[in-house]
Amino acid sequence: MLIQIQSGSGPIYQQIVDQIRFRIVAGQLRSGEELPTIRGLAESLQVNPNTIARAYRELEHEGLVEKRRTTGTFVSENSGSKSPARRRRLLTPEIDKLLILAGHLGVAKEELNELIQTRQKVIERRGKQQ
């Protein structure tokens, strides 16, 4: 599993949570798919296993993964649920971060909307290429 840790981009566990969450929501990780072991992912990322365990607990709390005793951690069967409540719960913190950053940078609402639409087109084109 490709996860990239960037110094200065927030807590390592949160970077892991965000990247796995994105992969699940984007359908890159499917329901029932096994995640790397805590130890294995910690070794590949060269981080403390407790960091991975914390990330997995957070994802489990969000209902995106489930820990199965003695067999590992798996993407939850209902993780693909696209219910409006689930979408809001997953998107709200990300939107809040974006709005706070945009406010600090002095970005006008219209400029932000234009940027979002532009980025959405870029992402849609990437999806068609894959």
PDB file of C-alpha atoms in Angstrom:
ATOM      1  CA  MET A   1       0.000   0.000   0.000  1.00  0.00           C
ATOM      2  CA  LEU A   2       1.464   3.308  -1.053  1.00  0.00           C
ATOM      3  CA  ILE A   3       1.302   5.877   1.728  1.00  0.00           C
ATOM      4  CA  GLN A   4       3.488   8.941   1.718  1.00  0.00           C
ATOM      5  CA  ILE A   5       4.435  10.691   4.933  1.00  0.00           C
ATOM      6  CA  GLN A   6       5.455  14.328   4.624  1.00  0.00           C
ATOM      7  CA  SER A   7       7.165  16.152   7.439  1.00  0.00           C
ATOM      8  CA  GLY A   8       5.366  19.319   8.386  1.00  0.00           C
ATOM      9  CA  SER A   9       2.031  18.036   7.077  1.00  0.00           C
ATOM     10  CA  GLY A  10       0.485  17.270  10.439  1.00  0.00           C
ATOM     11  CA  PRO A  11       0.604  14.257  12.724  1.00  0.00           C
ATOM     12  CA  ILE A  12       1.819  11.090  11.026  1.00  0.00           C
ATOM     13  CA  TYR A  13      -1.137   9.020  12.225  1.00  0.00           C
ATOM     14  CA  GLN A  14      -3.522  11.617  10.737  1.00  0.00           C
ATOM     15  CA  GLN A  15      -1.729  11.533   7.384  1.00  0.00           C
ATOM     16  CA  ILE A  16      -2.148   7.749   7.375  1.00  0.00           C
ATOM     17  CA  VAL A  17      -5.830   8.014   8.325  1.00  0.00           C
ATOM     18  CA  ASP A  18      -6.469  10.622   5.620  1.00  0.00           C
ATOM     19  CA  GLN A  19      -4.759   8.613   2.883  1.00  0.00           C
ATOM     20  CA  ILE A  20      -6.446   5.309   3.759  1.00  0.00           C
ATOM     21  CA  ARG A  21      -9.819   7.058   4.128  1.00  0.00           C
ATOM     22  CA  PHE A  22      -9.370   8.636   0.696  1.00  0.00           C
ATOM     23  CA  ARG A  23      -8.503   5.279  -0.873  1.00  0.00           C
ATOM     24  CA  ILE A  24     -11.578   3.646   0.680  1.00  0.00           C
ATOM     25  CA  VAL A  25     -13.971   6.426  -0.315  1.00  0.00           C
ATOM     26  CA  ALA A  26     -12.462   6.584  -3.819  1.00  0.00           C
ATOM     27  CA  GLY A  27     -12.960   2.821  -4.214  1.00  0.00           C
ATOM     28  CA  GLN A  28      -9.233   2.066  -4.443  1.00  0.00           C
ATOM     29  CA  LEU A  29      -9.615  -0.139  -1.356  1.00  0.00           C
ATOM     30  CA  ARG A  30     -12.717  -2.306  -1.497  1.00  0.00           C
ATOM     31  CA  SER A  31     -14.974  -3.796   1.142  1.00  0.00           C
ATOM     32  CA  GLY A  32     -13.404  -6.884   2.663  1.00  0.00           C
ATOM     33  CA  GLU A  33      -9.895  -6.031   1.480  1.00  0.00           C
ATOM     34  CA  GLU A  34      -7.194  -6.651   4.061  1.00  0.00           C
ATOM     35  CA  LEU A  35      -4.980  -3.770   5.166  1.00  0.00           C
ATOM     36  CA  PRO A  36      -1.284  -4.329   5.831  1.00  0.00           C
ATOM     37  CA  THR A  37      -0.430  -5.550   9.314  1.00  0.00           C
ATOM     38  CA  ILE A  38       0.416  -2.894  11.854  1.00  0.00           C
ATOM     39  CA  ARG A  39       3.968  -4.144  12.088  1.00  0.00           C
ATOM     40  CA  GLY A  40       4.375  -4.453   8.308  1.00  0.00           C
ATOM     41  CA  LEU A  41       3.079  -0.968   7.559  1.00  0.00           C
ATOM     42  CA  ALA A  42       5.128   0.508  10.404  1.00  0.00           C
ATOM     43  CA  GLU A  43       8.267  -1.071   8.977  1.00  0.00           C
ATOM     44  CA  SER A  44       7.580   0.096   5.426  1.00  0.00           C
ATOM     45  CA  LEU A  45       6.866   3.662   6.595  1.00  0.00           C
ATOM     46  CA  GLN A  46       9.632   3.565   9.204  1.00  0.00           C
ATOM     47  CA  VAL A  47       7.319   4.715  11.994  1.00  0.00           C
ATOM     48  CA  ASN A  48       6.436   3.377  15.415  1.00  0.00           C
ATOM     49  CA  PRO A  49       3.819   0.576  15.305  1.00  0.00           C
ATOM     50  CA  ASN A  50       1.774   2.551  17.852  1.00  0.00           C
ATOM     51  CA  THR A  51       1.331   5.235  15.189  1.00  0.00           C
ATOM     52  CA  ILE A  52      -0.212   2.712  12.786  1.00  0.00           C
ATOM     53  CA  ALA A  53      -2.337   1.234  15.577  1.00  0.00           C
ATOM     54  CA  ARG A  54      -3.679   4.705  16.368  1.00  0.00           C
ATOM     55  CA  ALA A  55      -4.508   5.325  12.709  1.00  0.00           C
ATOM     56  CA  TYR A  56      -6.294   1.978  12.431  1.00  0.00           C
ATOM     57  CA  ARG A  57      -8.279   2.705  15.627  1.00  0.00           C
ATOM     58  CA  GLU A  58      -9.390   6.033  14.185  1.00  0.00           C
ATOM     59  CA  LEU A  59     -10.489   4.356  10.948  1.00  0.00           C
ATOM     60  CA  GLU A  60     -12.271   1.676  12.954  1.00  0.00           C
ATOM     61  CA  HIS A  61     -14.049   4.375  14.976  1.00  0.00           C
ATOM     62  CA  GLU A  62     -15.206   5.960  11.711  1.00  0.00           C
ATOM     63  CA  GLY A  63     -16.578   2.584  10.630  1.00  0.00           C
ATOM     64  CA  LEU A  64     -14.267   2.360   7.633  1.00  0.00           C
ATOM     65  CA  VAL A  65     -12.271  -0.652   8.820  1.00  0.00           C
ATOM     66  CA  GLU A  66     -12.861  -3.533  11.203  1.00  0.00           C
ATOM     67  CA  LYS A  67     -10.361  -5.470  13.228  1.00  0.00           C
ATOM     68  CA  ARG A  68     -10.852  -9.221  13.119  1.00  0.00           C
ATOM     69  CA  ARG A  69      -9.222 -11.027  15.973  1.00  0.00           C
ATOM     70  CA  THR A  70      -6.234 -13.080  14.809  1.00  0.00           C
ATOM     71  CA  THR A  71      -6.854 -12.390  11.110  1.00  0.00           C
ATOM     72  CA  GLY A  72      -6.079  -8.683  10.694  1.00  0.00           C
ATOM     73  CA  THR A  73      -7.687  -5.385   9.770  1.00  0.00           C
ATOM     74  CA  PHE A  74     -10.079  -5.215   6.834  1.00  0.00           C
ATOM     75  CA  VAL A  75     -12.052  -2.563   4.986  1.00  0.00           C
ATOM     76  CA  SER A  76     -15.558  -2.717   6.447  1.00  0.00           C
ATOM     77  CA  GLU A  77     -18.284  -4.323   4.395  1.00  0.00           C
ATOM     78  CA  ASN A  78     -20.397  -1.169   4.715  1.00  0.00           C
ATOM     79  CA  SER A  79     -17.506   1.224   4.010  1.00  0.00           C
ATOM     80  CA  GLY A  80     -18.748   1.754   0.470  1.00  0.00           C
ATOM     81  CA  SER A  81     -22.054   3.049   1.765  1.00  0.00           C
ATOM     82  CA  LYS A  82     -22.808   6.317   0.043  1.00  0.00           C
ATOM     83  CA  SER A  83     -25.541   7.463   2.428  1.00  0.00           C
ATOM     84  CA  PRO A  84     -25.864  11.247   2.721  1.00  0.00           C
ATOM     85  CA  ALA A  85     -25.141  11.115   6.464  1.00  0.00           C
ATOM     86  CA  ARG A  86     -21.930   9.151   5.908  1.00  0.00           C
ATOM     87  CA  ARG A  87     -20.805  11.477   3.128  1.00  0.00           C
ATOM     88  CA  ARG A  88     -21.407  14.510   5.331  1.00  0.00           C
ATOM     89  CA  ARG A  89     -19.559  12.935   8.262  1.00  0.00           C
ATOM     90  CA  LEU A  90     -16.522  12.198   6.098  1.00  0.00           C
ATOM     91  CA  LEU A  91     -16.506  15.458   4.147  1.00  0.00           C
ATOM     92  CA  THR A  92     -17.313  18.009   6.848  1.00  0.00           C
ATOM     93  CA  PRO A  93     -13.911  18.000   8.586  1.00  0.00           C
ATOM     94  CA  GLU A  94     -12.113  18.239   5.234  1.00  0.00           C
ATOM     95  CA  ILE A  95     -14.326  21.103   4.070  1.00  0.00           C
ATOM     96  CA  ASP A  96     -13.776  22.884   7.390  1.00  0.00           C
ATOM     97  CA  LYS A  97      -9.994  22.630   6.948  1.00  0.00           C
ATOM     98  CA  LEU A  98     -10.251  24.003   3.415  1.00  0.00           C
ATOM     99  CA  LEU A  99     -12.481  26.910   4.465  1.00  0.00           C
ATOM    100  CA  ILE A 100     -10.216  27.826   7.370  1.00  0.00           C
ATOM    101  CA  LEU A 101      -7.139  27.771   5.140  1.00  0.00           C
ATOM    102  CA  ALA A 102      -8.898  29.778   2.431  1.00  0.00           C
ATOM    103  CA  GLY A 103      -9.966  32.332   5.043  1.00  0.00           C
ATOM    104  CA  HIS A 104      -6.411  32.688   6.326  1.00  0.00           C
ATOM    105  CA  LEU A 105      -5.175  33.179   2.770  1.00  0.00           C
ATOM    106  CA  GLY A 106      -7.863  35.735   1.996  1.00  0.00           C
ATOM    107  CA  VAL A 107      -9.391  33.673  -0.802  1.00  0.00           C
ATOM    108  CA  ALA A 108     -12.798  34.989  -1.896  1.00  0.00           C
ATOM    109  CA  LYS A 109     -15.757  32.601  -2.044  1.00  0.00           C
ATOM    110  CA  GLU A 110     -15.991  32.935  -5.837  1.00  0.00           C
ATOM    111  CA  GLU A 111     -12.283  32.187  -6.282  1.00  0.00           C
ATOM    112  CA  LEU A 112     -12.561  29.139  -4.039  1.00  0.00           C
ATOM    113  CA  ASN A 113     -15.579  27.824  -5.966  1.00  0.00           C
ATOM    114  CA  GLU A 114     -13.715  28.307  -9.247  1.00  0.00           C
ATOM    115  CA  LEU A 115     -10.668  26.482  -7.892  1.00  0.00           C
ATOM    116  CA  ILE A 116     -12.819  23.585  -6.664  1.00  0.00           C
ATOM    117  CA  GLN A 117     -14.476  23.233 -10.069  1.00  0.00           C
ATOM    118  CA  THR A 118     -11.096  23.313 -11.828  1.00  0.00           C
ATOM    119  CA  ARG A 119      -9.627  20.680  -9.514  1.00  0.00           C
ATOM    120  CA  GLN A 120     -12.714  18.494  -9.913  1.00  0.00           C
ATOM    121  CA  LYS A 121     -12.222  18.493 -13.693  1.00  0.00           C
ATOM    122  CA  VAL A 122      -8.552  17.554 -13.270  1.00  0.00           C
ATOM    123  CA  ILE A 123      -9.447  14.667 -10.964  1.00  0.00           C
ATOM    124  CA  GLU A 124     -12.199  13.456 -13.298  1.00  0.00           C
ATOM    125  CA  ARG A 125      -9.720  13.416 -16.200  1.00  0.00           C
ATOM    126  CA  ARG A 126      -7.242  11.424 -14.106  1.00  0.00           C
ATOM    127  CA  GLY A 127      -9.970   8.927 -13.244  1.00  0.00           C
ATOM    128  CA  LYS A 128     -10.771   8.396 -16.918  1.00  0.00           C
ATOM    129  CA  GLN A 129      -7.103   7.798 -17.700  1.00  0.00           C
ATOM    130  CA  GLN A 130      -6.747   5.022 -15.117  1.00  0.00           C
TER     131      GLN A 130
END
